[in-house]
Coordinates of C-alpha atoms in Angstrom, one line a residue:
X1 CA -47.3 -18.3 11.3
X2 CA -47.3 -19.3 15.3
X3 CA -46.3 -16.6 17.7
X4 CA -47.5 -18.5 20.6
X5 CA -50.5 -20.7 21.3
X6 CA -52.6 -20.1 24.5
X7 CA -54.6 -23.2 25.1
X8 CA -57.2 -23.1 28.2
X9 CA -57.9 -27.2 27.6
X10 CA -58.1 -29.1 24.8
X11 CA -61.2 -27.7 23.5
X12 CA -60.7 -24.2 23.2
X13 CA -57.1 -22.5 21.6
X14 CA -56.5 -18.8 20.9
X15 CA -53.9 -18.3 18.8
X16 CA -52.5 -14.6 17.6
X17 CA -50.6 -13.6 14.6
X18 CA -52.3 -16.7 12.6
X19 CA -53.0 -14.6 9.4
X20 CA -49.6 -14.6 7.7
X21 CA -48.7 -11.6 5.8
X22 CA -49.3 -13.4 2.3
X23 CA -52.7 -14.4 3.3
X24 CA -53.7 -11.1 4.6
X25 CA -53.0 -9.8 1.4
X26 CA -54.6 -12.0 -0.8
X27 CA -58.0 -12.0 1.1
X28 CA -58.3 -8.3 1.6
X29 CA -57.9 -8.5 -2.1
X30 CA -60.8 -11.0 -2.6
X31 CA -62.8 -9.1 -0.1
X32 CA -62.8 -6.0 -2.5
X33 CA -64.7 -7.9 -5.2
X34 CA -67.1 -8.9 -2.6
X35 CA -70.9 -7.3 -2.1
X36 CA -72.0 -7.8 0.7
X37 CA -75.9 -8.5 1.4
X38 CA -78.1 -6.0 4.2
X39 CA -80.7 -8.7 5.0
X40 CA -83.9 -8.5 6.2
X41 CA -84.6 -10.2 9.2
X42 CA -88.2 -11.7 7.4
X43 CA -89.0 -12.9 3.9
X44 CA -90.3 -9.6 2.7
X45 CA -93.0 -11.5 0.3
X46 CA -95.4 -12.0 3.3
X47 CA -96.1 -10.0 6.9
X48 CA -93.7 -11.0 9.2
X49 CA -94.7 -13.4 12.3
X50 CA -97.1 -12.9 14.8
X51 CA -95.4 -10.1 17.2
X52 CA -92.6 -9.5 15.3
X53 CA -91.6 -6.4 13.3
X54 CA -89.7 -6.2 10.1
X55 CA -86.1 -5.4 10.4
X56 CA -82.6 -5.2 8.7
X57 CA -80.1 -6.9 10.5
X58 CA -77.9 -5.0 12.6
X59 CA -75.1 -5.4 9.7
X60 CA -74.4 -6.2 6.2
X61 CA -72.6 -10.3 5.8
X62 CA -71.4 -12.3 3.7
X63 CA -71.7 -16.3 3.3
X64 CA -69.3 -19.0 1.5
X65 CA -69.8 -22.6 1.7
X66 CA -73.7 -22.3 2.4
X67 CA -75.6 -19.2 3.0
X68 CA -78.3 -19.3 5.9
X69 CA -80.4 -16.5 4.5
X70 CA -82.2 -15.0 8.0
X71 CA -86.0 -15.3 6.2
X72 CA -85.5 -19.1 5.7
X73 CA -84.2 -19.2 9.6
X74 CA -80.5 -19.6 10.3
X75 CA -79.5 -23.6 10.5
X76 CA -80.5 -25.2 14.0
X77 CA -80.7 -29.0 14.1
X78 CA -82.8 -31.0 14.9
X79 CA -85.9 -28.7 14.2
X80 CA -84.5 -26.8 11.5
X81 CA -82.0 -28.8 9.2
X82 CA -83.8 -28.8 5.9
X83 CA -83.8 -25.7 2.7
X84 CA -81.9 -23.8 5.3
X85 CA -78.1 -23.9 4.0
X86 CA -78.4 -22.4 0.3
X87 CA -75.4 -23.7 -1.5
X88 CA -72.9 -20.3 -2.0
X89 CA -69.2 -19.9 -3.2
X90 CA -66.6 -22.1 -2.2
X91 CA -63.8 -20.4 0.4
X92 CA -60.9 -19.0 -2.0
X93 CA -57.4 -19.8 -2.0
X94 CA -56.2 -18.2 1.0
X95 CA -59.0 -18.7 3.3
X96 CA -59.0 -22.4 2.5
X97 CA -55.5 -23.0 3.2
X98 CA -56.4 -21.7 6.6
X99 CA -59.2 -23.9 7.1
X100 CA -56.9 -27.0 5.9
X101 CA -54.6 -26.3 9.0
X102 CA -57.1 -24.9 11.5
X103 CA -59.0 -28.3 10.3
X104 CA -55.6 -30.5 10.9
X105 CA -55.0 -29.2 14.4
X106 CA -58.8 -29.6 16.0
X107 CA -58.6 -33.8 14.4
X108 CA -54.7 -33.8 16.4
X109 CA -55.3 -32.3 19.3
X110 CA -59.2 -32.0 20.4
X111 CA -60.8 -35.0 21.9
X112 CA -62.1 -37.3 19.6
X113 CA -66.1 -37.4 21.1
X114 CA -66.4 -33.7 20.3
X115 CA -65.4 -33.9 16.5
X116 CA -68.4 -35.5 14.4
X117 CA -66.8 -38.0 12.3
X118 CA -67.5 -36.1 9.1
X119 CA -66.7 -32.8 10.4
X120 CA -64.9 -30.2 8.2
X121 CA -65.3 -26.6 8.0
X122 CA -68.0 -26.0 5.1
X123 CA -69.8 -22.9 6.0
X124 CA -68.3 -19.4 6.6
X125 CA -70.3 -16.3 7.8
X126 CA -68.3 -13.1 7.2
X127 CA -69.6 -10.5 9.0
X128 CA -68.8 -6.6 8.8
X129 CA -67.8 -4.8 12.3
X130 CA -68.5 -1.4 11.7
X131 CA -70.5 2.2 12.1
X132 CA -73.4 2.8 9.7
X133 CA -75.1 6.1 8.9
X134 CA -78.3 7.1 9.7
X135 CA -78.8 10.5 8.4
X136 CA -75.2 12.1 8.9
X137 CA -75.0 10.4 12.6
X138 CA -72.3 7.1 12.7
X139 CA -74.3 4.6 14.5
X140 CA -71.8 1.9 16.1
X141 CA -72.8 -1.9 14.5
X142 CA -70.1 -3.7 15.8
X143 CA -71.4 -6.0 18.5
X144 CA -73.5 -9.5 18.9
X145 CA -75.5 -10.4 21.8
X146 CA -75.6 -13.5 23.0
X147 CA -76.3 -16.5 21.4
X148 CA -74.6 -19.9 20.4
X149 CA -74.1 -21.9 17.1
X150 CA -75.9 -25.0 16.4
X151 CA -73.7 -26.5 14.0
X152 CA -72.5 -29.6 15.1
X153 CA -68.5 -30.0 16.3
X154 CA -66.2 -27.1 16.6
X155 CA -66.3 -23.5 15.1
X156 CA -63.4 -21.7 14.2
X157 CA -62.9 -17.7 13.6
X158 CA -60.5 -16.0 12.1
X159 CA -60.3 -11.9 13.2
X160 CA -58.7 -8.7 10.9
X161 CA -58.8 -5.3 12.0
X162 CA -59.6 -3.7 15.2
X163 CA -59.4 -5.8 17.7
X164 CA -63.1 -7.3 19.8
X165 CA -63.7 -8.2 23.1
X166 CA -65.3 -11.9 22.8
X167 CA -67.2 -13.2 25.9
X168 CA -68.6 -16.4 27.4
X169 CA -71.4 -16.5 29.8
X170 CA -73.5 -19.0 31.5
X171 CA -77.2 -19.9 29.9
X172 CA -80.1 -18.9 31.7
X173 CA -79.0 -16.1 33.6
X174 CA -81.3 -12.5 33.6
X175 CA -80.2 -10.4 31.1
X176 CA -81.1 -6.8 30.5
X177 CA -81.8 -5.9 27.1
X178 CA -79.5 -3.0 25.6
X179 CA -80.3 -1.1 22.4
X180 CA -79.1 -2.6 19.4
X181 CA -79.2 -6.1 20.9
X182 CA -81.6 -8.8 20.0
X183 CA -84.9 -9.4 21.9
X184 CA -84.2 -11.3 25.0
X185 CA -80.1 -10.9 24.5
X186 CA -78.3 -8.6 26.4
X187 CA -75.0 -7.9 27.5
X188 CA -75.3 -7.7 31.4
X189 CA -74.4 -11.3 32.6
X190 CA -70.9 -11.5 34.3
X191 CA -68.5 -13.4 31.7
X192 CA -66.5 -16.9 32.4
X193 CA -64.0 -15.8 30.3
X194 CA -63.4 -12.7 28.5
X195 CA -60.9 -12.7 25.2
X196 CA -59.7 -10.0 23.3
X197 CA -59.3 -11.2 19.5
X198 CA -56.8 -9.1 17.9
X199 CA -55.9 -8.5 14.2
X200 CA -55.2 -11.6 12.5
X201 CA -56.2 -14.2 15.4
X202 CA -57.4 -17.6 15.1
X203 CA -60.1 -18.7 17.9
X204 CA -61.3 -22.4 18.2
X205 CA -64.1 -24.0 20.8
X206 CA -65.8 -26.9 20.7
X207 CA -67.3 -29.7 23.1
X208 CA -70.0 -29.2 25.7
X209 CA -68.9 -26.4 28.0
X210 CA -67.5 -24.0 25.3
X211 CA -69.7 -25.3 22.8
X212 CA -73.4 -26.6 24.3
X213 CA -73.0 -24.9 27.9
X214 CA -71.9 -21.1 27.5
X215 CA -73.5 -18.4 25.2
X216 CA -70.8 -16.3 23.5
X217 CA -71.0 -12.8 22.5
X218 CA -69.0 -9.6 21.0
X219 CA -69.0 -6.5 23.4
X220 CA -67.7 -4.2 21.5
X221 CA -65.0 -3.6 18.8
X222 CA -62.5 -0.7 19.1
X223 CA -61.8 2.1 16.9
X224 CA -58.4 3.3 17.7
X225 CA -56.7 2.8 14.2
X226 CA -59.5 4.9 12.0
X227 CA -60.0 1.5 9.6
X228 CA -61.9 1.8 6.8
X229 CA -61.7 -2.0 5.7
X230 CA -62.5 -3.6 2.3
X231 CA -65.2 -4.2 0.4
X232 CA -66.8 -0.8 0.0
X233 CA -70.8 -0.7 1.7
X234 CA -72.3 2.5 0.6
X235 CA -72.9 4.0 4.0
X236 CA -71.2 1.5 6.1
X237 CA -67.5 2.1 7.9
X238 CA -66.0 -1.6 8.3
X239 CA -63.2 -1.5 10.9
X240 CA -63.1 -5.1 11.8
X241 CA -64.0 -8.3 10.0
X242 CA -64.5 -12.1 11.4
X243 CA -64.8 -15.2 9.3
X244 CA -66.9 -17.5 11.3
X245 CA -66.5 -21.2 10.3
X246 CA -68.8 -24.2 10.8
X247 CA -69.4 -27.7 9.9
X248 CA -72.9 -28.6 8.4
X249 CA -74.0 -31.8 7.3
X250 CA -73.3 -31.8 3.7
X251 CA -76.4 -33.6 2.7
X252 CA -78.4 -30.6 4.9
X253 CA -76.8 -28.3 1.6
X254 CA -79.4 -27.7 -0.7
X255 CA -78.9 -25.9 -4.1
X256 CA -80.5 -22.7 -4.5
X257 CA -83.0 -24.2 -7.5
X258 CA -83.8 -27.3 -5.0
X259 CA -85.9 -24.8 -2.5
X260 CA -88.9 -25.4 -2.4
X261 CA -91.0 -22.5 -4.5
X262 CA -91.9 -20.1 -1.4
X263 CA -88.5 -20.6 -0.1
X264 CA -86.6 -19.5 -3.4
X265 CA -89.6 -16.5 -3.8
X266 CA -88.2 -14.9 -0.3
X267 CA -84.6 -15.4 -1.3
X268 CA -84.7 -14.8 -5.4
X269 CA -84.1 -11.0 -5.1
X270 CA -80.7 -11.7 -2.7
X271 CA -79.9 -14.0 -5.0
X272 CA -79.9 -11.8 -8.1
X273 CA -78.1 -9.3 -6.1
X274 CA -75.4 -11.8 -5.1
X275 CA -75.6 -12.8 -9.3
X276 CA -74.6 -8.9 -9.9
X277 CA -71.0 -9.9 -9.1
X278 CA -70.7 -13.5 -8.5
X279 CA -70.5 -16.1 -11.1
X280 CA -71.6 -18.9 -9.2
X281 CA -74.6 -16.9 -8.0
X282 CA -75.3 -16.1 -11.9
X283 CA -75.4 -19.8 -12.4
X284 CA -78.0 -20.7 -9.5
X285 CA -80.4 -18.2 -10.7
X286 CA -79.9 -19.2 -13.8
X287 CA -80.4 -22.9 -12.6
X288 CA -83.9 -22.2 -11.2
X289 CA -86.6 -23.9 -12.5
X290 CA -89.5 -22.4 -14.3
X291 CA -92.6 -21.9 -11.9
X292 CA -96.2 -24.0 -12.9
X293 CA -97.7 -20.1 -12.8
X294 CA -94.9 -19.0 -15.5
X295 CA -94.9 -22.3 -17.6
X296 CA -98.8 -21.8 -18.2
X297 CA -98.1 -18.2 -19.5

């Protein structure tokens, strides 16, 4: 599995060729049974806040471990910790035998104050890297403006296809805004450290200065190789995927028929979508309790 291990200190490793070949295999393989969600950036059951507009997110993802639907607000403690994470699949096979070792190394090796004592790797956000259509016209997806995860202790990624160039920059600098990007997150700031995360890479950071004091952000993804990668998403070319992993608070996990009422009424449409082809997803609508308007019908 290790071809060589380029650490830049103790909390932050990049390691290529981390994907063995049997694990490759068996997760493109899941991925093909997967269907992936095209969010909307606000519950679509109400007008969306004051000065913002309705939108779809920039690309279709995929959750395991928790799903942070974006109408409920992504997870981002201490103001947002509650009927945030929606309970979702667990990792399969493969992926979690990843997590088990990328998990073993960050406990042996990164210092012990920036690992939460009950960290572990509970939350995945699989994103798509990829052109979608708009009319007949490929329009490029495949970048992520600046931002940083809230999630307590270290996140991991693991990269396939195309490779990406990953960047970290310093907080508060002027940014311009570029098309595509989100309000108030562009791409202009100089980097303090520029990586290229190839097929089948392994990326860890954690404590305050790759973690807390640097933004991070995806500049673009190259198409040299004409990738087409699995699942199929009508209208969507995927050339590189990323499995994003994060640690939140277990008890912060709420099942999907524990939401409050208005939560599960701007989430119950992804959900039956997700129940389409997921068993588990079956069983949480399933789950969901009968509303006081439809018991007195």
């Amino acid at each position: 599995m290790l071809a060589f291990s380029l650490v830049i200190d103790r909390c932050y490793v990049y390691e290529p060729d981390f994907i063995d070949a049997q694990a490759r295999a068996d997760i493109l393989s899941w991925l093909a049974t997967l269907r992936p969600l095209w969010e909307m950036r606000y519950s679509t059951k109400r007008p969306p806040p004051s000065g913002k507009q309705q939108r779809p997110l920039l690309r279709p993802v995929y959750w395991l471990g928790n799903w942070q639907f974006a109408c409920l607000g992504y997870y981002e403690p201490p103001r947002r910790t509650k009927h945030v994470a929606v309970a979702a699949e667990p990792f399969p096979t493969a992926l979690a035998r990843l997590v088990k070792e990328i998990e073993r190394r960050v406990r042996r090796d990164f210092p012990p104050q920036s690992v939460p004592r009950r960290w572990h790797l509970n939350t995945c956000l699989v994103n798509f890297y990829g052109s979608k259509l708009e009319g007949d016209k490929p329009v490029d997806a495949a970048r992520v403006g600046e931002h940083r995860d809230f999630e307590p202790g270290p996140v991991a990624s693991l990269s396939m296809g195309e490779r990406a160039r990953f960047q970290f920059v310093r907080r508060g600098l002027p940014r311009m805004e570029r098309p595509g990007l989100r309000p108030g997150r562009g791409g202009d700031a100089p980097p303090v450290r520029t990586q290229w995360l190839e097929d089948n890479s392994l990326q860890i950071f954690g404590g305050p200065r790759w973690k807390d004091d640097l933004l991070h952000r995806v500049q673009r993804v190259e198409d040299k190789h004409d990738l087409d990668l699995p699942p199929a998403i009508e209208g969507f070319r995927t050339r590189r995927i990323n499995f994003t992993f994060r640690y939140v608070p277990d008890e912060h996990v709420v099942p999907f028929a524990k939401l409050p009422e208005r939560a599960r009424d701007d989430v119950r449409e992804y959900v039956a979508t997700l129940a389409e082809s997921s068993a588990f997803f079956k069983a949480a609508l399933a789950s969901e309790p009968r509303s006081r308007t439809a018991a007195s019908r």
